[in-house]
Coordinates of C-alpha atoms and ligand atoms in Angstrom, one line a residue:
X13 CA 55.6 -76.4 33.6
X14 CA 53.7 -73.9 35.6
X15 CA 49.9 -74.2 36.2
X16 CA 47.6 -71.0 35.7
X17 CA 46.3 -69.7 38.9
X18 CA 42.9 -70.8 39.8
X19 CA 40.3 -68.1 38.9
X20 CA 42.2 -67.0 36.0
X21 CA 42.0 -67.3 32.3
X22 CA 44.4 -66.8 29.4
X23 CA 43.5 -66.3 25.6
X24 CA 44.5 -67.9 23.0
X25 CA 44.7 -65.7 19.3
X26 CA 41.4 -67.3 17.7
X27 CA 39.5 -66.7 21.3
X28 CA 40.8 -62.7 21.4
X29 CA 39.6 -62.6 17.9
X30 CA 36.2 -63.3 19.3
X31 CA 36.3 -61.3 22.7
X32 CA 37.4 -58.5 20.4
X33 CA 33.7 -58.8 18.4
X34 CA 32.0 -58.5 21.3
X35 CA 34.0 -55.4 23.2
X36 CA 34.2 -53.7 20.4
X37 CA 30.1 -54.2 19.8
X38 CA 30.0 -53.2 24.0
X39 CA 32.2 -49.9 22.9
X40 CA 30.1 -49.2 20.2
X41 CA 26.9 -49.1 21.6
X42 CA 27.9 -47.2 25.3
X43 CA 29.9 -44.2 22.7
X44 CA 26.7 -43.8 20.8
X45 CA 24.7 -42.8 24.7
X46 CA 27.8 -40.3 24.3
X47 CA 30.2 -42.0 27.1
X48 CA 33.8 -41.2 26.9
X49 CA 36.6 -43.8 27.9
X50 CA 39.0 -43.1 30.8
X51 CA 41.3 -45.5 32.1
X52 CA 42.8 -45.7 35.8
X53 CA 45.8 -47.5 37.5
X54 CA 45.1 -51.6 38.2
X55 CA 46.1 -51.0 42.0
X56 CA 45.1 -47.9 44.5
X57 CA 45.7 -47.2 48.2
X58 CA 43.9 -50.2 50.4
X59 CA 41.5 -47.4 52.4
X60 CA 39.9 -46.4 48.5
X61 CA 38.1 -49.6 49.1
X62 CA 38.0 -49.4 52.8
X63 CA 35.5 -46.4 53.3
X64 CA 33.0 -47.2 51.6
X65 CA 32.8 -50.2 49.3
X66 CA 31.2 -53.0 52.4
X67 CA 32.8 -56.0 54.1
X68 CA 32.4 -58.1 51.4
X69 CA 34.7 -56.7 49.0
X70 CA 37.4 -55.9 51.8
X71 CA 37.9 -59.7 52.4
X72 CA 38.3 -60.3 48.5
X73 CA 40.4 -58.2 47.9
X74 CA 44.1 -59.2 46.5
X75 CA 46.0 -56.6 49.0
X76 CA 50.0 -56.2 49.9
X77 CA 52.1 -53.8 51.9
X78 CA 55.1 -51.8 49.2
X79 CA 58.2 -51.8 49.2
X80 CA 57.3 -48.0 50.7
X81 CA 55.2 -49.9 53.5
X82 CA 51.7 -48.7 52.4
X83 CA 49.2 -50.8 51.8
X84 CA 48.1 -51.5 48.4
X85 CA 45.4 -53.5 46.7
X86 CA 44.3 -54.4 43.0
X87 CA 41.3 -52.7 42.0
X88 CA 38.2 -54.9 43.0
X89 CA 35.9 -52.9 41.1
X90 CA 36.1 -49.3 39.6
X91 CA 34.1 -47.2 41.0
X92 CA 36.5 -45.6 44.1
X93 CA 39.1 -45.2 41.6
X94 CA 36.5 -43.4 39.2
X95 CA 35.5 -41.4 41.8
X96 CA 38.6 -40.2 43.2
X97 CA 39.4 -39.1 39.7
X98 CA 36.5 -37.0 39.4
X99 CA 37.1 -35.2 42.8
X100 CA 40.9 -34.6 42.0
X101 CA 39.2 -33.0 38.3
X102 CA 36.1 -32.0 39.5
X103 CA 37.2 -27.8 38.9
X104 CA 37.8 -28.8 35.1
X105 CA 35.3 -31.1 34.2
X106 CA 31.7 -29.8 32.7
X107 CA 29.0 -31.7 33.7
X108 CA 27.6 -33.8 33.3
X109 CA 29.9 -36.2 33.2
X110 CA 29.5 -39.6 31.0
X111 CA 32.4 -42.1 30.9
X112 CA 33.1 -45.5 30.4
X113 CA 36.4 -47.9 31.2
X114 CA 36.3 -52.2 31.0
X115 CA 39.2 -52.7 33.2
X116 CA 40.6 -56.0 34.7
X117 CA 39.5 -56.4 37.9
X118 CA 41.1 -59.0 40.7
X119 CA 38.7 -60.4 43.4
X120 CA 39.5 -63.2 45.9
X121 CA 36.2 -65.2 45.1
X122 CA 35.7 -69.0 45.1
X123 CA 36.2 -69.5 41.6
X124 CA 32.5 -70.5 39.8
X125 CA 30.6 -70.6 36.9
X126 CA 30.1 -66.4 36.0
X127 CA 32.9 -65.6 38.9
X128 CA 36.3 -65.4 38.4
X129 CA 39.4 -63.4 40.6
X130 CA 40.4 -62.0 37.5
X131 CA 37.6 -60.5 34.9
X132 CA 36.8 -57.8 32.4
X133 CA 33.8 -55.2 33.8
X134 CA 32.7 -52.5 31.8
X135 CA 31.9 -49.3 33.9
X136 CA 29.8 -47.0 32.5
X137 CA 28.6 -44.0 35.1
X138 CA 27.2 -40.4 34.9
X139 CA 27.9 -38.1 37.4
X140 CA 26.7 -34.8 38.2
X141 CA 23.5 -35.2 37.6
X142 CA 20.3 -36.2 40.3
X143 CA 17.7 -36.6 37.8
X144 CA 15.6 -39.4 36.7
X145 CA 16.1 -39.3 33.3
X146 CA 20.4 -39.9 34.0
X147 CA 19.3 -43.0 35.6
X148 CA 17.2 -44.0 32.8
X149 CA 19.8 -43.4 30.3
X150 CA 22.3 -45.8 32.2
X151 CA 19.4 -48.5 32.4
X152 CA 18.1 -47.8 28.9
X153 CA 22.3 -48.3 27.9
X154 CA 22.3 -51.7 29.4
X155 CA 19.3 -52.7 27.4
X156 CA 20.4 -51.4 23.9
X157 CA 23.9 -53.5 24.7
X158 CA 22.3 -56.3 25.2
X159 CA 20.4 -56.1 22.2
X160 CA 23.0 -54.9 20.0
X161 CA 24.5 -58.2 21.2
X162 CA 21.8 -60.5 20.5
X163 CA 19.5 -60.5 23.3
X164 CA 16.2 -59.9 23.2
X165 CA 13.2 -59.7 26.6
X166 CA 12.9 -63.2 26.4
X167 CA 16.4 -63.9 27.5
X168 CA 16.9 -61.2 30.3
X169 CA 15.1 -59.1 32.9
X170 CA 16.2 -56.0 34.6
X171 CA 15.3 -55.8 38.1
X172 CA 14.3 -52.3 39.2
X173 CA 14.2 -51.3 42.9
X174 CA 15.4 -48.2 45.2
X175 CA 17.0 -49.2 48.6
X176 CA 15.2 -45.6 50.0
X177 CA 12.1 -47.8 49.5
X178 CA 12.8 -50.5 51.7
X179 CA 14.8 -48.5 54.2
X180 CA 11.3 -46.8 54.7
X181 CA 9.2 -50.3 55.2
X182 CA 11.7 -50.9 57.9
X183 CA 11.3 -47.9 59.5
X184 CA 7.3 -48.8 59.6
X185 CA 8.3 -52.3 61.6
X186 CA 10.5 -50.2 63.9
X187 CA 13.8 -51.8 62.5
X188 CA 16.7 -48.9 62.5
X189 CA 19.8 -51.5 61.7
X190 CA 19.5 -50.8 58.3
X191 CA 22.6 -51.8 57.2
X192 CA 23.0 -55.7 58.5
X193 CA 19.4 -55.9 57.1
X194 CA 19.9 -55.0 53.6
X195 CA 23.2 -56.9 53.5
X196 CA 20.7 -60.1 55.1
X197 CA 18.6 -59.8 52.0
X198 CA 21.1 -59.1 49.5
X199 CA 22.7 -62.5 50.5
X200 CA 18.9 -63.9 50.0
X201 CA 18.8 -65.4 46.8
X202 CA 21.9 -67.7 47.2
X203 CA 21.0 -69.4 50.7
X204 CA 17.9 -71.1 51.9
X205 CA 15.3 -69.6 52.8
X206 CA 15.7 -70.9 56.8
X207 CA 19.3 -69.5 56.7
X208 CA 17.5 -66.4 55.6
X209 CA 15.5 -66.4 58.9
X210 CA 18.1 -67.8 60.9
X211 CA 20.4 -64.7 60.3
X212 CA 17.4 -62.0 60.6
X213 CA 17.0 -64.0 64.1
X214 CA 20.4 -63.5 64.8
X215 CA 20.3 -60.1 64.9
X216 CA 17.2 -59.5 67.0
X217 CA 14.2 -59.4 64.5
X218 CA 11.1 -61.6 65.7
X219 CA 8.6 -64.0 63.7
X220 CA 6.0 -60.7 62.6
X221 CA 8.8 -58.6 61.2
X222 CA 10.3 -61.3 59.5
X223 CA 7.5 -62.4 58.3
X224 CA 6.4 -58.6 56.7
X225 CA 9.9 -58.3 55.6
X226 CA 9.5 -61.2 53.1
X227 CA 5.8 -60.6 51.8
X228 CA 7.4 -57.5 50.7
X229 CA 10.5 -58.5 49.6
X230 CA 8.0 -60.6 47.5
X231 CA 6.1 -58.2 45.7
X232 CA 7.6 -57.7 42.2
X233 CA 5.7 -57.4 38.9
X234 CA 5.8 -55.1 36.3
X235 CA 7.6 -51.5 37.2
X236 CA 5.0 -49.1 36.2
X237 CA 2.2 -50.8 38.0
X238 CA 3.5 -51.3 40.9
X239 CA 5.0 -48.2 41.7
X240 CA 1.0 -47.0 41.3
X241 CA 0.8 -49.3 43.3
X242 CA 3.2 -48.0 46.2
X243 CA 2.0 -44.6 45.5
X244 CA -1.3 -45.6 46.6
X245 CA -0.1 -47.5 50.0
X246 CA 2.6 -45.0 50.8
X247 CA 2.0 -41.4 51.8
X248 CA 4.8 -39.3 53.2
X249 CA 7.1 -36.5 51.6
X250 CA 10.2 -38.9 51.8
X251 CA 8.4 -41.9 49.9
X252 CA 6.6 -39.6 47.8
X253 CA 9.9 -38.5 46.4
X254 CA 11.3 -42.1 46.0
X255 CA 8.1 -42.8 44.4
X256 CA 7.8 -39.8 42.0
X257 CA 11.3 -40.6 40.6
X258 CA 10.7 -44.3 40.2
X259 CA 7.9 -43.7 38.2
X260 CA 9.6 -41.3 36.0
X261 CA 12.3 -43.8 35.1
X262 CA 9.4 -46.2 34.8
X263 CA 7.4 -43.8 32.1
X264 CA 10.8 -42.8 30.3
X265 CA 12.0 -46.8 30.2
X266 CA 8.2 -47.5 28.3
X267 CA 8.6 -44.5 26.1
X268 CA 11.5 -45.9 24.4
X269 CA 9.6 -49.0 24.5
X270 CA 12.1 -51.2 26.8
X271 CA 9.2 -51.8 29.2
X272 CA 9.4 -55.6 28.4
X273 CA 13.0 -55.9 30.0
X274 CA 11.7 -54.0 33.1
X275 CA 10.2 -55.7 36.6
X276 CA 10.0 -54.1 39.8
X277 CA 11.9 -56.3 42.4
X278 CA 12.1 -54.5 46.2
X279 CA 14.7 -57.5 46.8
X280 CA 17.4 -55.9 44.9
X281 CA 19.5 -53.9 47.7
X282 CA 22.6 -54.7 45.8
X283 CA 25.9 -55.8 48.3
X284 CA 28.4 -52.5 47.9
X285 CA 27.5 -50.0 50.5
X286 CA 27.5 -46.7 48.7
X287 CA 24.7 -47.0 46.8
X288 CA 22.0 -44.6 48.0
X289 CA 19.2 -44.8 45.8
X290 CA 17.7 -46.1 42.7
X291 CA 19.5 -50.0 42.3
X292 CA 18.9 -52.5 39.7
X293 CA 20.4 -56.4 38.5
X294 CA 20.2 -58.0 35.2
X295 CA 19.8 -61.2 35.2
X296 CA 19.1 -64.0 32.5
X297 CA 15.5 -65.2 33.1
X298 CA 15.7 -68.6 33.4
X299 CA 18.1 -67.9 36.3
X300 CA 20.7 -70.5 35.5
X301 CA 23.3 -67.6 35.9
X302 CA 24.7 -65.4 38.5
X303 CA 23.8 -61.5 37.8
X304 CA 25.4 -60.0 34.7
X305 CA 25.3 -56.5 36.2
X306 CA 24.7 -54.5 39.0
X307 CA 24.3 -50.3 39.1
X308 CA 22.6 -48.0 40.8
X309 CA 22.4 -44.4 42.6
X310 CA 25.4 -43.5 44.6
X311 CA 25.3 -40.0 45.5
X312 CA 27.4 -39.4 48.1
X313 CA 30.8 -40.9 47.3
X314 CA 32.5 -38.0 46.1
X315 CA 31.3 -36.1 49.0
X316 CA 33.1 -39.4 51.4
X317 CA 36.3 -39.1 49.6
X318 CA 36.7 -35.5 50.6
X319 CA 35.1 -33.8 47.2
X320 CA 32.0 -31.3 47.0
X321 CA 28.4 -33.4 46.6
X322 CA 28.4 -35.3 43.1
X323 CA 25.3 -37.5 42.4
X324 CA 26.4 -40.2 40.3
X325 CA 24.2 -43.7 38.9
X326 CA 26.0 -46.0 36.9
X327 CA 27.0 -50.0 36.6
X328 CA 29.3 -52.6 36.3
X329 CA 28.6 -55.4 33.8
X330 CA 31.1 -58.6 33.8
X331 CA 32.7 -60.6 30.8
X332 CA 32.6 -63.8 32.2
X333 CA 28.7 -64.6 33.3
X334 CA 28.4 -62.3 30.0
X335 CA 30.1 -65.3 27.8
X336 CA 28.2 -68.0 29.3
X337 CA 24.8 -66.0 28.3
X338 CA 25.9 -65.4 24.5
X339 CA 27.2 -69.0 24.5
X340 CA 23.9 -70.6 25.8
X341 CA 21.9 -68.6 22.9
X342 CA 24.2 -69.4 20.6
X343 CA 25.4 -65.9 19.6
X344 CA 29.1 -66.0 20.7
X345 CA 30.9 -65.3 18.1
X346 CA 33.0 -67.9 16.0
X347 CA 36.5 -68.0 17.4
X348 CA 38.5 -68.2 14.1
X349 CA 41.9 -66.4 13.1
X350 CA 41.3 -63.8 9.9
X351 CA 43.7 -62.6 8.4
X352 CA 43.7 -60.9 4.8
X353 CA 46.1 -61.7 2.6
X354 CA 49.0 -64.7 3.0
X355 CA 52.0 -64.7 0.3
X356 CA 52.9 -67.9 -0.5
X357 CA 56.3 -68.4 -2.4
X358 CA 57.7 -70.5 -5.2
X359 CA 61.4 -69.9 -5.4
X360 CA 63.7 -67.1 -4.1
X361 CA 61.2 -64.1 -4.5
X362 CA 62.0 -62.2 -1.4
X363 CA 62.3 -59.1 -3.3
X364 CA 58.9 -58.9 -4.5
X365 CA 57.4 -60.3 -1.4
X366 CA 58.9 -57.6 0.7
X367 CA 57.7 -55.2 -1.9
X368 CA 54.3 -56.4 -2.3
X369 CA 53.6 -57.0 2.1
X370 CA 55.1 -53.8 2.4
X371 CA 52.5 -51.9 -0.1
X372 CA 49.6 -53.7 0.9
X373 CA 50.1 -53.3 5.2
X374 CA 49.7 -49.7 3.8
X375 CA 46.8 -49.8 2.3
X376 CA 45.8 -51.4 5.7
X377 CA 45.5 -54.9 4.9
X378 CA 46.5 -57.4 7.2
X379 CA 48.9 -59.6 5.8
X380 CA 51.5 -62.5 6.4
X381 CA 53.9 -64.7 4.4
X382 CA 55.9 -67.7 5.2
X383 CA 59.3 -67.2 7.5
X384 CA 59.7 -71.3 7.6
X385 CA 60.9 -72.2 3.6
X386 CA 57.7 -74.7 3.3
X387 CA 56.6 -76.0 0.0
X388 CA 53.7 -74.4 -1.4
X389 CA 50.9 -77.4 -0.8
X390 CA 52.3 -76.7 3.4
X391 CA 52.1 -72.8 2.7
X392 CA 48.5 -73.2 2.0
X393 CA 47.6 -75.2 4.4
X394 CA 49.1 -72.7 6.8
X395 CA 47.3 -69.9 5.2
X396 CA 44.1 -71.7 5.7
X397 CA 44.8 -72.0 9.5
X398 CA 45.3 -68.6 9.7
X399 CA 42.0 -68.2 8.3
X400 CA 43.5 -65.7 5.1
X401 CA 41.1 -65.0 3.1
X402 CA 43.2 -64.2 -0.6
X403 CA 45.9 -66.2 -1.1
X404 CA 49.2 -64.6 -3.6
X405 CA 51.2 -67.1 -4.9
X406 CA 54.3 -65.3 -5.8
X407 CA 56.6 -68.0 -8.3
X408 CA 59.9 -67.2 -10.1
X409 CA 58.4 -68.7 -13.1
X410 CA 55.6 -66.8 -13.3
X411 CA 57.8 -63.4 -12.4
X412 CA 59.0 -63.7 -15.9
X413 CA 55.9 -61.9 -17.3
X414 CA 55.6 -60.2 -14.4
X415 CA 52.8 -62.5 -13.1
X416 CA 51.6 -63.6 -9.7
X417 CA 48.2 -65.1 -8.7
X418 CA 45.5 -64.8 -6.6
X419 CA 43.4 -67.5 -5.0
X420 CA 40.2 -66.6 -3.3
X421 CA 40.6 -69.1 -0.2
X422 CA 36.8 -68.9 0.4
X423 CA 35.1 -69.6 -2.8
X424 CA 38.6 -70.9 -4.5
X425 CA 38.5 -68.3 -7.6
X426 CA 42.0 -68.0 -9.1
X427 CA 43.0 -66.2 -11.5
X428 CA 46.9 -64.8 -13.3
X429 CA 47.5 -61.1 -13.2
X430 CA 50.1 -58.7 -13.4
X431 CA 52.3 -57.7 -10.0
X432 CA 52.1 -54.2 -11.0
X433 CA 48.3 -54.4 -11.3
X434 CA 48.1 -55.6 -7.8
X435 CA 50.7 -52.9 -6.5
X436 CA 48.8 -50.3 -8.1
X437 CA 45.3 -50.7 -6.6
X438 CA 45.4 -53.6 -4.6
X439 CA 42.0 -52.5 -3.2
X440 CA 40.7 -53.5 -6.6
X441 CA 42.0 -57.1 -6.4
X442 CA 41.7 -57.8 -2.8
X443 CA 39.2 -58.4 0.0
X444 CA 39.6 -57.5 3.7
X445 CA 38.0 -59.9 5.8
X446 CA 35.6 -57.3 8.3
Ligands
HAM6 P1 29.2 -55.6 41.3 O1 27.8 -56.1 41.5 O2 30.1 -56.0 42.4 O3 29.1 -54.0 41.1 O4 29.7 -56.2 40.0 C1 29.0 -55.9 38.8 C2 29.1 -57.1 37.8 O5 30.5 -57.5 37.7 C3 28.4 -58.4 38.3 O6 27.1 -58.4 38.0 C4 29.2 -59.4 37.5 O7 28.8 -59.5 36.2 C5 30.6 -58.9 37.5 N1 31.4 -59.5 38.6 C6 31.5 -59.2 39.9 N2 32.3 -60.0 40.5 C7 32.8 -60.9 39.6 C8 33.7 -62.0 39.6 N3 34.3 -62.4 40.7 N4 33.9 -62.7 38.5 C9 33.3 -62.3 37.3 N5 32.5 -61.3 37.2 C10 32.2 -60.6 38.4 C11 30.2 -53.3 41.0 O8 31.4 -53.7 40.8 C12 29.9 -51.8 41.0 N6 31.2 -51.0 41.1 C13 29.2 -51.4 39.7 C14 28.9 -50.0 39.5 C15 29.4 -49.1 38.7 N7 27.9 -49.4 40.2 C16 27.9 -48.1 39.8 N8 28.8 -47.9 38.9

């Protein structure tokens, strides 16, 4: 026997059944913002990832040389695959442009509760635009998902912040290594607080600026308010404009009355490198899990990997911390086979049964019958398991007046009638199981 690879998960039919219900609610809700779906190869060239995406993801990643000697890697995340898409297209594409993808994505994490080295992601992103308003439609789409799923303000916060912001505090403590800073305090949150320190330390920043850093780092509360706020404590055309656009996602976000979700959290830097703007995190709000997404601005990408300038804001939301939410409250769906319709037999009625399955798979229900010769107590039971929902008993005794019958296997109705009846409109006569 072989053993599953740590980090990975397979699915059995009744647990698909289930995943199905809640992708299919996640595809539902991103199409009605007007996304599109795309789809892209699960392994790229090695430098995709290497340009821009950050150290971190370059040591998870699951990469190989060819056969051709290049080096390749399973996608870690979507977005340089995305965006090397939209440069090769960029000529026929009207913008702008709103698409979506959940692909399977391989990391080389220490396997966890909410991570995994293999897990689902939906991607949604818009690119082409720099305004506020296409950031607030990709944080106003991550709220309306999570509520189409069962969530409401009391189980999850989004965590609003712009990296420009605390690029420009640093700036006023004389601190110009940007970079190993905001990948210091993106790492905050899951290490002590004298780690925290220690590694500032380590790369030459002293008591006071420390010190500053995490007053502000502490200074969340609610969006709207504290970007007033900033507005009155930072002057300056740079800041003004970080400012201005914050608010106006702020305003738009209370207009569709989503402001509950919303805090303002200058610790959110998020770890990938390319984002350059506007980032935010949802989390659950009692914190027992690890984020459920991340997103943010990232407007010079396209621009790295060789295209014209495309702003672009968007986010990645993962299955597996996802599951553990909707399981805590209680709103995972019920993993249960369903199935329509299961023909049970009495005798040799193959004819009909082929006739009948055939007639009813086109009028699209879902339908099975036994392959295995049991008796018709076994038959049921069978049905049962596969969670059928109308039972046809289909006996040679019966066929004699052209009879059959059905047995509702939910409320256990049965009643005789006539083959031809259920031929004819089986609609009529039948339930499908939604
Ligand atoms: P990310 O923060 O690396 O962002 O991932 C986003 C989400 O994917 C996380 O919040 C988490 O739910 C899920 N995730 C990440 N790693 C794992 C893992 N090892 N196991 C299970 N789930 C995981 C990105 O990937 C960006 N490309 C998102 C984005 C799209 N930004 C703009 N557009």
């Amino acid at each position: 026997m072989f053993e599953r690879l740590r980090g990975t998960r397979d699915f059995l039919p009744n647990e698909m059944a289930a995943r199905k219900k809640v992708f299919s609610t996640i595809k539902k809700t991103v199409e009605e913002f007007g996304f599109f779906e795309t789809d892209t190869p699960a392994i790229e060239l090695f430098d995709l990832y290497s340009i821009k995406s950050g150290e971190e993801i370059i040591e998870e990643l699951y990469a190989f040389e060819d056969k051709g000697g290049r080096m390749i890697s399973l996608r870690p995340e979507l977005t340089p695959s995305v965006v090397r898409v939209l440069v090769s297209k960029s000529k026929e594409l009207s913008f702008p442009v709103k698409w979506y993808s959940i692909p399977r994505l391989w990391r080389y994490e220490r396997p966890q509760s909410g991570r995994l080295r293999e897990f689902y992601q939906l991607n949604i992103d818009i690119f082409g635009s720099e305004d506020a308003r296409a950031d607030t439609e990709v944080i106003s789409c991550a709220i309306k998902l999570l509520c189409d799923l069962g969530f409401d303000d009391s189980d999850i916060e989004v965590r609003v912040s712009d990296r420009r912001l605390l690029q420009e505090f640093l700036l006023t403590l004389g601190i110009t290594n940007f970079h190993d800073v905001l990948r210091i305090i993106d790492k905050r949150e899951k290490i002590s607080q004298n780690d925290f320190k220690g590694m500032l330390f380590d790369i030459n920043l002293d008591d006071c600026q420390i010190n500053k850093i995490e007053t502000f780092l502490d200074s969340k509360g609610d969006l709207l308010q504290s970007i007033e706020e900033l507005s009155k404590n930072h002057k300056g055309e740079g800041i003004s404009k970080v400012i201005e656009s914050l608010k106006k996602i702020a305003q738009n976000l209370h207009d569709r009355g989503y402001e509950k979700f919303i805090s303002f959290d200058p610790s959110i830097v998020r770890g990938l490198d390319y984002y350059t703007g506007m980032v935010f995190e949802v989390h659950d709000r009692k914190r027992e899990f690890r984020a459920l997404f991340g997103g943010g601005r990232y407007d010079n990408l396209a621009e790295l990997f060789g295209g014209e300038h495309i702003p672009a804001v968007g986010f990645g939301m993962g299955d597996a911390v996802l599951e553990l939410m909707m399981r805590r409250k209680g709103i995972w769906p019920e993993e249960k086979l369903e199935l329509d319709v299961f023909i049970a037999t009495i005798g040799n009625v193959e004819k009909e049964v082929s006739k009948v399955s055939t007639v009813l798979r086109d009028s699209g229900f879902r339908v099975d019958f036994d392959l295995m010769s049991r008796n018709l107590s076994n038959q049921i039971k069978f049905a049962t398991k596969l969670g059928a929902r109308s039972l046809l008993i289909i006996g040679e005794r019966d066929l004699k007046d052209g009879n059959i019958t059905i047995r509702d296997l939910e409320t256990g109705k049965e009643s005789k009638i006539l083959l031809s009846e259920v031929v004819s409109s089986p609609s009529k006569h039948l339930t499908k199981v939604l």
